[in-house]
Amino acid sequence: MARPLLVWFRNDLRLHDHEPLSYALSEERPIIPLYCVDPRHFDTVWWDLPKTGPFRARFLLESLNDLRSSLEAKGSRLVVREGHPEDVIPQLVEQHDVAEVTCYEQLGTEERDVEDAVIDALEPTDADMAFFWGQTLYHIDDLPFPDPEALPDVFTPTRKKLEKQSSIREQYPTPDAVPPLPDGLDAGRIPSLSDLGFDHDGVPDERSVLPFKGGETRALDRVDEYIWRGDHLKRYKKTRNGLLGADYSSKFSAWLAHGCVSPRYIFDEVKRYERERTSNKSTYWMIFELIWRDFFAFIGWKYGDRLFHQSGPMNVQVDWTEHEPSFEAWASGTTGIPFVDANMRELNQTGFMSNRGRQNVASMLAKSLNIDWRRGAAYFEAKLVDYDVTSNWGNWAYNSGVGNDPRNRYFNIVKQAKRYDSDGNYVRHWLPELADVPDHYVHEPHTMSHEEQKEYNCVIGADYPEPIVNLEKTYERLRNG
Ligand SMILES: Cc1cc2nc3c(=O)[nH]c(=O)nc-3n(C[C@H](O)[C@H](O)[C@H](O)COP(=O)(O)OP(=O)(O)OC[C@H]3O[C@@H](n4cnc5c(N)ncnc54)[C@H](O)[C@@H]3O)c2cc1C
């Protein structure tokens, strides 16, 4: 009997376009598809924040259940173990005489440390290890830059060079069948949220833009729903700055972050839509945004650990302010600035926030409040259903003046609110205390007279907080210096 090959699934919870699995199948050996539920993912990390909150944990468990069902339909089963990969993998290698372990590489310090620990732990065995690259649209080996140092620090030249000098590889086919598990190998149980120590069910508030169900099945269905059934792609560039509803943007991010869908699958669907329906700025813009995702991944590759340093990848020294009450107000959505509060409450209650919202709340924390940007990034890491290490930390650094934005901008939050939520429907959706406040006050309710506050059932300081900061003064400080 041929010695088995172990496919270690990580943030690639799918069967389509999966190079390690395709490679394993081409070797014609028994295959052990493994996922390790690593307790470190459920630890408390920076500033006592949990690394993974209940929305993402639930999404992950749903994705594992879906992958297990898909593998069962192909003749195999997902093996699940709770433990550190560097302990679990060598044990399985010993027990089942595994010849080779294969997986996708990941970016991020902790992720790399785990890879190194697995390599070390496999050293005493005779099992080989084969790594593949699959996180980005453009393959890392196809970058038109000889080494990480040559990668520009700015998006536009990176994108232009990629588009001109590189191309996107073909997808790997979804297998028709996967060989059964070796005899005697128990697939193990997929833990529940309570096994992982959660007392929250991880179900987003019903006001959420989407229910966000994890797994490849729903990922591919969402791509079909957004691009084909809903025909939303042709308007994407016009709607992508929206705030309410399922379809102002694709909402692909959570499935991309868990690898339930590959970026190349989305790319191919966009290209097919361009051929079969219409090709316009909006259809291109979806690819443009996927290149932003690539850009931050490659910046993570270039800067490694520096992505998590206070001075960020661009090594900018800022005299950050420590002020716990301001951070708490920001995090809990009680700053007295409705656009910030509505977005933070959406995040806290659903695990999702629009891109427009993310930019504004990041600017509020790092620019207006001058609080260490990494606290915001760590808070997002805990809360987001679509947390992706380089997209999150790269965007946070970018929006905080320590990353790859050559212009180092801040957001005028009330102006943004009036532009993107002109009727106030978004802030009222998340802040019911503003339900009766008329449109012209809804983004600055503290400017109402005391009589108006009573008339509109929103007494500042009682029903809704006083602003914790004078935003205009913060912009003055930022402009001067
Ligand atoms: C402070 C901050 C933190 C963020 N953290 C994350 C994160 O942890 N995970 C994450 O996936 N995205 C993150 N983003 C990027 C972006 O906000 C989300 O990808 C997007 O809002 C997800 O919604 P969507 O899938 O509907 O996006 P769409 O507008 O439909 O875009 C399609 C896809 O393009 C990619 N994309 C779009 N904008 C960006 C961007 N600015 N950077 C990187 N990729 C992008 C995403 O994969 C997204 O799913 C962050 C942005 C900011 C400003």
Coordinates of C-alpha atoms and ligand atoms in Angstrom, one line a residue:
M1 CA 0.0 0.0 0.0
A2 CA 1.4 3.4 -1.0
R3 CA 2.3 5.7 1.9
P4 CA -0.3 8.4 2.4
L5 CA 0.0 12.1 1.8
L6 CA -1.4 14.6 4.3
V7 CA -3.1 17.8 3.0
W8 CA -3.1 20.3 5.8
F9 CA -6.0 22.7 5.3
R10 CA -5.6 26.1 6.8
N11 CA -7.2 29.3 5.4
D12 CA -8.1 27.4 2.2
L13 CA -11.3 25.6 3.2
R14 CA -12.4 24.5 -0.3
L15 CA -12.1 21.8 -2.9
H16 CA -12.0 24.0 -6.0
D17 CA -8.8 25.7 -7.2
H18 CA -6.8 23.9 -4.5
E19 CA -3.2 23.2 -5.6
P20 CA -2.0 21.1 -2.6
L21 CA -5.0 18.8 -3.0
S22 CA -4.5 18.6 -6.8
Y23 CA -0.9 17.8 -6.2
A24 CA -1.8 15.1 -3.6
L25 CA -4.3 13.6 -6.1
S26 CA -1.7 13.6 -8.8
E27 CA 0.6 11.5 -6.6
E28 CA -2.0 8.7 -6.5
R29 CA -1.6 7.9 -2.8
P30 CA -4.1 7.7 0.0
I31 CA -4.9 11.2 1.3
I32 CA -5.4 12.5 4.8
P33 CA -7.2 15.9 4.6
L34 CA -6.6 17.5 8.0
Y35 CA -7.7 20.6 9.8
C36 CA -6.2 21.5 13.2
V37 CA -8.3 23.6 15.5
D38 CA -5.4 25.5 17.0
P39 CA -6.1 26.6 20.6
R40 CA -3.9 29.7 19.9
H41 CA -6.5 31.0 17.6
F42 CA -8.9 31.3 20.5
D43 CA -6.4 32.8 22.9
T44 CA -6.4 36.3 24.4
V45 CA -3.8 38.4 22.6
W46 CA -2.9 42.1 22.4
W47 CA -4.5 44.3 25.1
D48 CA -6.4 41.3 26.5
L49 CA -8.5 41.0 23.3
P50 CA -9.6 37.6 22.1
K51 CA -7.9 36.7 18.8
T52 CA -11.1 35.3 17.4
G53 CA -14.6 36.4 18.4
P54 CA -17.8 34.3 18.1
F55 CA -18.9 35.5 14.6
R56 CA -15.7 34.3 13.0
A57 CA -15.5 31.2 15.1
R58 CA -19.0 30.2 14.0
F59 CA -18.1 31.0 10.4
L60 CA -15.0 28.8 10.7
L61 CA -16.9 25.8 12.2
E62 CA -19.6 26.1 9.5
S63 CA -16.8 26.1 6.9
L64 CA -15.3 22.9 8.4
N65 CA -18.6 21.2 8.5
D66 CA -19.2 22.1 4.8
L67 CA -15.7 20.9 3.8
R68 CA -16.3 17.6 5.6
S69 CA -19.6 17.1 3.8
S70 CA -18.0 18.0 0.4
L71 CA -15.1 15.5 1.1
E72 CA -17.6 12.9 2.1
A73 CA -19.5 13.3 -1.2
K74 CA -16.1 12.7 -2.9
G75 CA -15.3 9.5 -0.9
S76 CA -13.1 10.9 1.8
R77 CA -13.6 12.8 5.1
L78 CA -12.0 15.8 6.8
V79 CA -10.0 14.8 9.7
V80 CA -10.3 17.3 12.6
R81 CA -8.0 17.5 15.6
E82 CA -7.9 20.1 18.4
G83 CA -4.2 20.9 19.1
H84 CA -1.1 22.6 17.8
P85 CA -0.3 21.6 14.2
E86 CA 3.3 21.0 15.2
D87 CA 2.0 18.3 17.6
V88 CA -0.9 16.9 15.6
I89 CA 0.9 16.5 12.3
P90 CA 3.9 14.5 13.4
Q91 CA 1.7 12.2 15.4
L92 CA -0.4 11.5 12.3
V93 CA 2.7 11.1 10.2
E94 CA 4.1 8.5 12.7
Q95 CA 0.8 6.7 13.1
H96 CA 0.0 6.4 9.4
D97 CA 3.4 6.4 7.9
V98 CA 2.7 9.6 5.9
A99 CA 5.2 10.2 3.1
E100 CA 4.6 13.9 2.6
V101 CA 2.7 16.8 4.1
T102 CA 1.4 19.5 1.8
C103 CA -0.3 22.9 2.4
Y104 CA -0.6 26.5 1.4
E105 CA 1.9 28.9 2.8
Q106 CA 0.5 31.8 4.8
L107 CA 1.6 35.3 5.6
G108 CA 1.7 36.8 9.1
T109 CA 4.2 36.3 11.9
E110 CA 2.2 33.8 13.9
E111 CA 1.2 31.8 10.8
R112 CA 4.9 31.6 9.7
D113 CA 6.0 30.6 13.2
V114 CA 3.5 27.7 13.1
E115 CA 4.8 26.6 9.7
D116 CA 8.4 26.7 11.0
A117 CA 7.3 24.7 14.1
V118 CA 5.8 22.0 11.8
I119 CA 8.9 21.9 9.7
D120 CA 11.0 21.4 12.8
A121 CA 8.7 18.8 14.3
L122 CA 8.8 16.8 11.1
E123 CA 12.6 16.9 11.0
P124 CA 13.1 13.6 12.9
T125 CA 10.6 11.8 10.5
D126 CA 11.2 11.0 6.9
A127 CA 8.1 12.9 5.7
D128 CA 8.8 15.7 3.2
M129 CA 6.9 19.0 3.2
A130 CA 5.6 20.7 0.1
F131 CA 4.3 24.3 0.3
F132 CA 2.2 26.0 -2.3
W133 CA 1.0 29.6 -2.8
G134 CA -2.7 30.3 -3.2
Q135 CA -3.7 33.3 -1.2
T136 CA -3.6 36.0 -3.9
L137 CA -5.0 36.6 -7.4
Y138 CA -1.5 36.9 -8.9
H139 CA 0.8 34.1 -7.9
I140 CA 3.8 35.2 -5.9
D141 CA 6.2 33.6 -8.4
D142 CA 4.7 35.7 -11.2
L143 CA 5.4 39.0 -9.6
P144 CA 7.2 41.4 -11.9
F145 CA 9.6 42.2 -9.1
P146 CA 12.8 40.2 -8.5
D147 CA 12.5 40.2 -4.7
P148 CA 10.3 41.7 -2.0
E149 CA 12.5 44.8 -1.7
A150 CA 11.7 45.8 -5.3
L151 CA 7.9 45.8 -4.6
P152 CA 6.8 49.5 -4.7
D153 CA 5.4 50.8 -1.5
V154 CA 2.5 52.4 -3.3
F155 CA -0.6 50.7 -4.8
T156 CA -0.9 52.3 -8.3
P157 CA 2.6 51.5 -9.6
T158 CA 2.2 48.0 -8.2
R159 CA -1.1 47.4 -9.9
K160 CA 0.0 48.9 -13.2
K161 CA 3.1 46.7 -13.3
L162 CA 1.1 43.6 -12.3
E163 CA -1.5 44.3 -15.0
K164 CA 1.0 44.9 -17.7
Q165 CA 3.7 42.4 -16.9
S166 CA 2.0 39.5 -15.2
S167 CA -1.0 37.3 -15.7
I168 CA -3.4 35.3 -13.6
R169 CA -2.9 31.5 -13.6
E170 CA -5.6 29.0 -14.4
Q171 CA -7.6 27.4 -11.6
Y172 CA -7.0 23.9 -10.5
P173 CA -10.0 21.7 -11.2
T174 CA -12.4 20.5 -8.4
P175 CA -11.7 16.8 -7.9
D176 CA -14.4 14.3 -8.9
A177 CA -13.2 11.9 -6.2
V178 CA -10.8 11.9 -3.2
P179 CA -9.4 8.6 -2.0
P180 CA -10.8 7.3 1.3
L181 CA -9.0 7.8 4.6
P182 CA -6.4 5.1 5.6
D183 CA -7.9 2.3 7.6
G184 CA -8.4 2.9 11.3
L185 CA -8.1 6.7 11.1
D186 CA -10.8 8.3 13.1
A187 CA -11.9 11.6 11.5
G188 CA -12.6 13.2 14.9
R189 CA -15.3 15.6 15.9
I190 CA -15.7 19.2 14.8
P191 CA -15.9 21.1 18.1
S192 CA -18.9 23.3 18.9
L193 CA -18.7 27.0 19.8
S194 CA -19.2 26.1 23.5
D195 CA -16.3 23.5 23.3
L196 CA -14.2 26.4 22.2
G197 CA -15.3 28.4 25.2
F198 CA -17.8 30.7 23.6
D199 CA -21.1 31.5 25.3
H200 CA -22.3 33.6 22.3
D201 CA -23.9 31.6 19.5
G202 CA -22.0 33.7 16.9
V203 CA -25.2 34.4 15.0
P204 CA -25.2 38.0 13.7
D205 CA -27.9 40.4 14.7
E206 CA -30.9 40.3 12.3
R207 CA -30.1 43.8 11.1
S208 CA -26.9 42.4 9.5
V209 CA -26.2 42.9 5.8
L210 CA -26.1 39.1 5.4
P211 CA -26.4 36.1 7.7
F212 CA -22.8 35.1 6.6
K213 CA -22.9 31.3 6.6
G214 CA -19.4 29.8 6.3
G215 CA -18.3 27.2 3.8
E216 CA -17.4 26.7 0.1
T217 CA -21.0 25.8 -0.8
R218 CA -22.4 29.1 0.3
A219 CA -19.3 31.0 -1.0
L220 CA -20.0 29.8 -4.5
D221 CA -23.7 30.4 -4.1
R222 CA -22.9 34.0 -3.0
V223 CA -20.7 34.5 -6.0
D224 CA -23.6 33.3 -8.2
E225 CA -26.1 35.3 -6.3
Y226 CA -24.2 38.6 -6.5
I227 CA -22.8 38.3 -10.0
W228 CA -25.4 36.3 -11.9
R229 CA -28.8 35.9 -10.2
G230 CA -28.8 39.5 -8.8
D231 CA -26.8 40.9 -11.7
H232 CA -25.2 43.4 -9.4
L233 CA -21.7 43.4 -10.8
K234 CA -22.5 45.8 -13.6
R235 CA -23.3 48.5 -11.0
Y236 CA -20.6 47.6 -8.4
K237 CA -18.4 50.7 -8.8
K238 CA -21.5 53.0 -8.2
T239 CA -22.8 51.1 -5.2
R240 CA -19.7 49.9 -3.5
N241 CA -19.6 52.8 -1.0
G242 CA -23.0 51.8 0.3
L243 CA -23.8 51.0 3.9
L244 CA -27.1 49.1 4.0
G245 CA -28.2 45.8 2.5
A246 CA -26.7 42.7 1.0
D247 CA -25.8 43.9 -2.4
Y248 CA -24.1 47.3 -2.3
S249 CA -20.8 45.4 -2.4
S250 CA -20.1 41.7 -3.0
K251 CA -19.5 40.6 0.7
F252 CA -17.1 38.0 -0.7
S253 CA -14.5 39.0 2.0
A254 CA -15.4 36.4 4.7
W255 CA -15.3 33.6 2.3
L256 CA -12.1 34.8 0.7
A257 CA -10.5 35.2 4.2
H258 CA -11.3 31.6 5.0
G259 CA -10.3 30.4 1.6
C260 CA -13.9 29.1 0.9
V261 CA -13.6 30.8 -2.5
S262 CA -10.4 31.4 -4.3
P263 CA -9.7 34.9 -5.8
R264 CA -9.1 33.2 -9.2
Y265 CA -12.6 31.7 -9.1
I266 CA -14.0 35.2 -8.7
F267 CA -11.7 36.5 -11.4
D268 CA -12.9 33.9 -13.8
E269 CA -16.5 34.5 -13.0
V270 CA -16.0 38.3 -13.6
K271 CA -14.4 37.5 -17.0
R272 CA -17.2 35.2 -17.9
Y273 CA -19.8 37.9 -16.9
E274 CA -17.9 40.3 -19.1
R275 CA -18.1 37.9 -22.0
E276 CA -21.7 36.8 -21.5
R277 CA -23.4 40.0 -20.1
T278 CA -21.5 43.2 -20.0
S279 CA -18.1 44.6 -19.5
N280 CA -17.7 48.1 -18.0
K281 CA -15.9 50.0 -15.3
S282 CA -17.8 48.2 -12.5
T283 CA -16.8 44.7 -13.7
Y284 CA -13.2 45.8 -13.9
W285 CA -13.5 47.4 -10.4
M286 CA -14.1 44.1 -8.8
I287 CA -10.7 42.9 -10.1
F288 CA -9.2 46.3 -9.1
E289 CA -10.3 45.6 -5.5
L290 CA -8.9 42.1 -5.5
I291 CA -5.6 43.7 -6.5
W292 CA -5.8 45.9 -3.4
R293 CA -6.1 42.6 -1.5
D294 CA -3.0 41.3 -3.3
F295 CA -1.2 44.6 -2.6
F296 CA -1.6 44.3 1.1
A297 CA -0.6 40.6 1.0
F298 CA 2.6 41.4 -0.9
I299 CA 3.3 44.4 1.5
G300 CA 3.0 41.8 4.3
W301 CA 5.4 39.6 2.5
K302 CA 7.8 42.5 2.0
Y303 CA 7.7 43.9 5.5
G304 CA 7.0 40.8 7.6
D305 CA 6.9 41.7 11.3
R306 CA 7.0 45.4 10.7
L307 CA 3.4 45.3 9.7
F308 CA 2.6 44.9 13.4
H309 CA 5.1 47.4 14.8
Q310 CA 3.7 50.7 16.2
S311 CA 5.6 52.6 13.6
G312 CA 4.1 50.4 10.9
P313 CA 5.6 49.2 7.6
M314 CA 6.7 52.8 6.7
N315 CA 8.4 53.2 10.1
V316 CA 6.7 56.5 11.0
Q317 CA 7.1 57.7 14.6
V318 CA 3.9 59.1 16.1
D319 CA 3.5 60.3 19.7
W320 CA 0.3 58.3 20.4
T321 CA -2.1 59.3 23.2
E322 CA -3.1 56.7 25.8
H323 CA -6.7 57.4 26.9
E324 CA -8.7 54.4 27.9
P325 CA -12.1 56.0 28.1
S326 CA -11.8 57.3 24.5
F327 CA -10.8 53.8 23.3
E328 CA -13.7 52.3 25.2
A329 CA -16.2 54.8 23.8
W330 CA -14.8 54.1 20.3
A331 CA -15.0 50.3 20.7
S332 CA -18.5 50.3 22.2
G333 CA -20.0 52.8 19.7
T334 CA -20.7 55.5 22.3
T335 CA -18.5 58.4 21.1
G336 CA -21.5 60.7 20.5
I337 CA -20.6 60.8 16.8
P338 CA -23.4 58.8 15.1
F339 CA -21.5 57.7 12.0
V340 CA -18.7 56.2 14.1
D341 CA -21.1 54.7 16.7
A342 CA -23.4 53.1 14.1
N343 CA -20.4 51.4 12.3
M344 CA -18.9 50.2 15.6
R345 CA -22.3 48.8 16.7
E346 CA -22.7 47.1 13.4
L347 CA -19.2 45.5 13.8
N348 CA -20.0 44.5 17.4
Q349 CA -23.3 42.9 16.6
T350 CA -22.6 41.3 13.3
G351 CA -18.8 41.0 12.7
F352 CA -19.0 43.1 9.5
M353 CA -18.6 46.7 8.6
S354 CA -18.5 48.3 5.1
N355 CA -15.3 49.6 3.7
R356 CA -16.5 53.2 4.0
G357 CA -17.2 52.5 7.7
R358 CA -13.9 50.9 8.3
Q359 CA -12.0 53.8 6.8
N360 CA -13.9 56.3 9.0
V361 CA -13.7 54.5 12.3
A362 CA -10.0 53.9 11.7
S363 CA -9.5 57.6 11.0
M364 CA -11.5 58.4 14.2
L365 CA -9.3 56.2 16.4
A366 CA -5.9 56.8 14.9
K367 CA -6.2 60.3 13.6
S368 CA -8.8 62.2 15.5
L369 CA -8.2 60.4 18.9
N370 CA -4.5 59.8 18.2
I371 CA -4.8 56.3 19.8
D372 CA -2.2 53.6 18.8
W373 CA -3.6 52.2 15.6
R374 CA -2.7 48.7 16.6
R375 CA -5.4 48.8 19.3
G376 CA -7.9 49.3 16.5
A377 CA -6.4 46.6 14.3
A378 CA -6.4 44.1 17.2
Y379 CA -10.0 45.0 18.0
F380 CA -11.0 44.4 14.4
E381 CA -9.0 41.1 14.5
A382 CA -11.2 40.0 17.3
K383 CA -14.5 41.1 15.8
L384 CA -14.4 40.7 12.1
V385 CA -16.0 37.7 10.4
D386 CA -13.7 38.5 7.4
Y387 CA -10.5 39.0 9.3
D388 CA -7.5 38.6 7.0
V389 CA -4.1 39.3 8.5
T390 CA -2.6 41.5 5.7
S391 CA -5.8 43.1 4.6
N392 CA -6.6 44.1 8.2
W393 CA -3.2 45.2 9.4
G394 CA -2.2 46.7 6.1
N395 CA -5.4 48.8 5.8
W396 CA -5.1 49.9 9.4
A397 CA -1.5 51.0 8.9
Y398 CA -2.6 52.7 5.7
N399 CA -5.4 54.6 7.3
S400 CA -3.3 55.6 10.3
G401 CA -0.4 57.3 8.6
V402 CA 2.1 54.6 9.2
G403 CA 1.5 52.5 6.1
N404 CA 1.3 52.6 2.4
D405 CA -0.8 55.8 1.8
P406 CA 1.6 58.3 0.3
R407 CA -1.0 61.1 1.1
N408 CA -1.5 60.4 4.8
R409 CA -5.1 61.6 4.8
Y410 CA -7.7 61.9 7.6
F411 CA -11.4 61.7 7.1
N412 CA -13.8 64.5 7.9
I413 CA -16.3 62.1 9.5
V414 CA -19.4 64.3 9.5
K415 CA -18.8 65.3 5.9
Q416 CA -18.4 61.6 5.0
A417 CA -21.6 60.7 6.9
K418 CA -23.6 63.4 5.1
R419 CA -22.3 62.3 1.8
Y420 CA -22.7 58.5 2.2
D421 CA -25.7 58.5 4.5
S422 CA -27.5 61.6 3.4
D423 CA -30.9 60.5 4.6
G424 CA -29.5 59.2 7.9
N425 CA -31.0 55.7 7.3
Y426 CA -27.8 53.9 8.1
V427 CA -27.2 55.6 11.5
R428 CA -30.9 55.2 12.5
H429 CA -30.6 51.5 11.5
W430 CA -28.0 50.9 14.2
L431 CA -28.8 53.8 16.6
P432 CA -32.6 53.5 17.4
E433 CA -32.2 56.4 19.8
L434 CA -31.9 58.6 16.7
A435 CA -35.2 57.3 15.2
D436 CA -37.1 60.6 15.5
V437 CA -34.2 63.0 14.9
P438 CA -34.7 64.8 11.6
D439 CA -32.3 64.3 8.8
H440 CA -30.5 67.7 9.2
Y441 CA -29.5 66.9 12.7
V442 CA -29.0 63.1 12.5
H443 CA -25.3 63.3 12.0
E444 CA -24.8 65.9 14.7
P445 CA -27.6 65.5 17.2
H446 CA -25.7 67.4 19.9
T447 CA -26.3 70.6 17.8
M448 CA -30.1 70.4 18.6
S449 CA -31.5 72.8 21.2
H450 CA -32.7 71.4 24.4
E451 CA -36.3 71.8 23.3
E452 CA -35.5 70.0 20.0
Q453 CA -33.8 67.2 21.9
K454 CA -37.0 66.6 23.9
E455 CA -39.2 67.0 20.9
Y456 CA -37.2 64.4 18.9
N457 CA -36.9 62.0 21.9
C458 CA -33.1 62.2 22.0
V459 CA -31.8 64.0 25.0
I460 CA -28.0 64.4 24.7
G461 CA -26.3 63.0 27.7
A462 CA -29.3 60.8 28.6
D463 CA -30.5 59.0 25.4
Y464 CA -27.4 59.5 23.4
P465 CA -23.9 60.6 24.4
E466 CA -22.3 64.0 24.1
P467 CA -19.4 63.8 21.5
I468 CA -16.2 62.8 23.3
V469 CA -14.2 65.1 21.1
N470 CA -14.5 68.2 19.0
L471 CA -13.8 66.7 15.6
E472 CA -13.1 70.1 14.0
K473 CA -10.4 70.8 16.5
T474 CA -8.8 67.4 15.8
Y475 CA -8.7 68.3 12.1
E476 CA -7.1 71.6 12.9
R477 CA -4.4 69.7 14.8
L478 CA -4.0 67.2 12.0
R479 CA -3.7 70.0 9.4
N480 CA -1.1 71.8 11.4
G481 CA 1.0 69.0 11.9
Ligands
LIG1 C1 -9.3 49.5 8.7 C2 -9.7 48.4 7.7 C3 -9.6 47.1 8.0 C4 -9.9 46.1 7.1 N1 -9.8 44.8 7.4 C5 -10.1 43.8 6.5 C6 -9.9 42.4 6.8 O1 -9.6 42.1 7.9 N2 -10.3 41.5 5.9 C7 -10.7 41.9 4.6 O2 -11.0 41.0 3.8 N3 -10.8 43.2 4.3 C8 -10.5 44.2 5.2 N4 -10.6 45.5 4.8 C9 -10.9 45.8 3.4 C10 -12.3 46.1 3.0 O3 -12.9 46.9 3.9 C11 -13.1 44.7 3.0 O4 -12.5 43.8 2.2 C12 -14.5 45.0 2.4 O5 -15.2 45.9 3.1 C13 -15.3 43.7 2.4 O6 -16.5 43.8 1.8 P1 -16.9 43.2 0.4 O7 -16.4 41.8 0.3 O8 -18.3 43.5 0.2 O9 -16.0 44.1 -0.5 P2 -16.1 44.5 -2.1 O10 -16.2 45.9 -2.2 O11 -17.2 43.7 -2.7 O12 -14.7 44.1 -2.7 C14 -14.4 42.8 -3.2 C15 -13.2 42.2 -2.5 O13 -12.1 43.0 -2.8 C16 -11.2 42.9 -1.6 N5 -11.1 44.3 -1.1 C17 -11.9 45.4 -1.3 N6 -11.4 46.5 -0.7 C18 -10.2 46.1 -0.1 C19 -9.2 46.7 0.6 N7 -9.3 48.0 0.9 N8 -8.2 46.0 1.1 C20 -8.0 44.7 0.8 N9 -8.9 44.0 0.1 C21 -10.0 44.7 -0.3 C22 -11.9 42.1 -0.6 O14 -11.4 40.8 -0.7 C23 -13.4 42.1 -1.0 O15 -14.1 41.0 -0.6 C24 -10.3 46.5 5.7 C25 -10.4 47.9 5.4 C26 -10.1 48.8 6.4 C27 -10.2 50.3 6.0

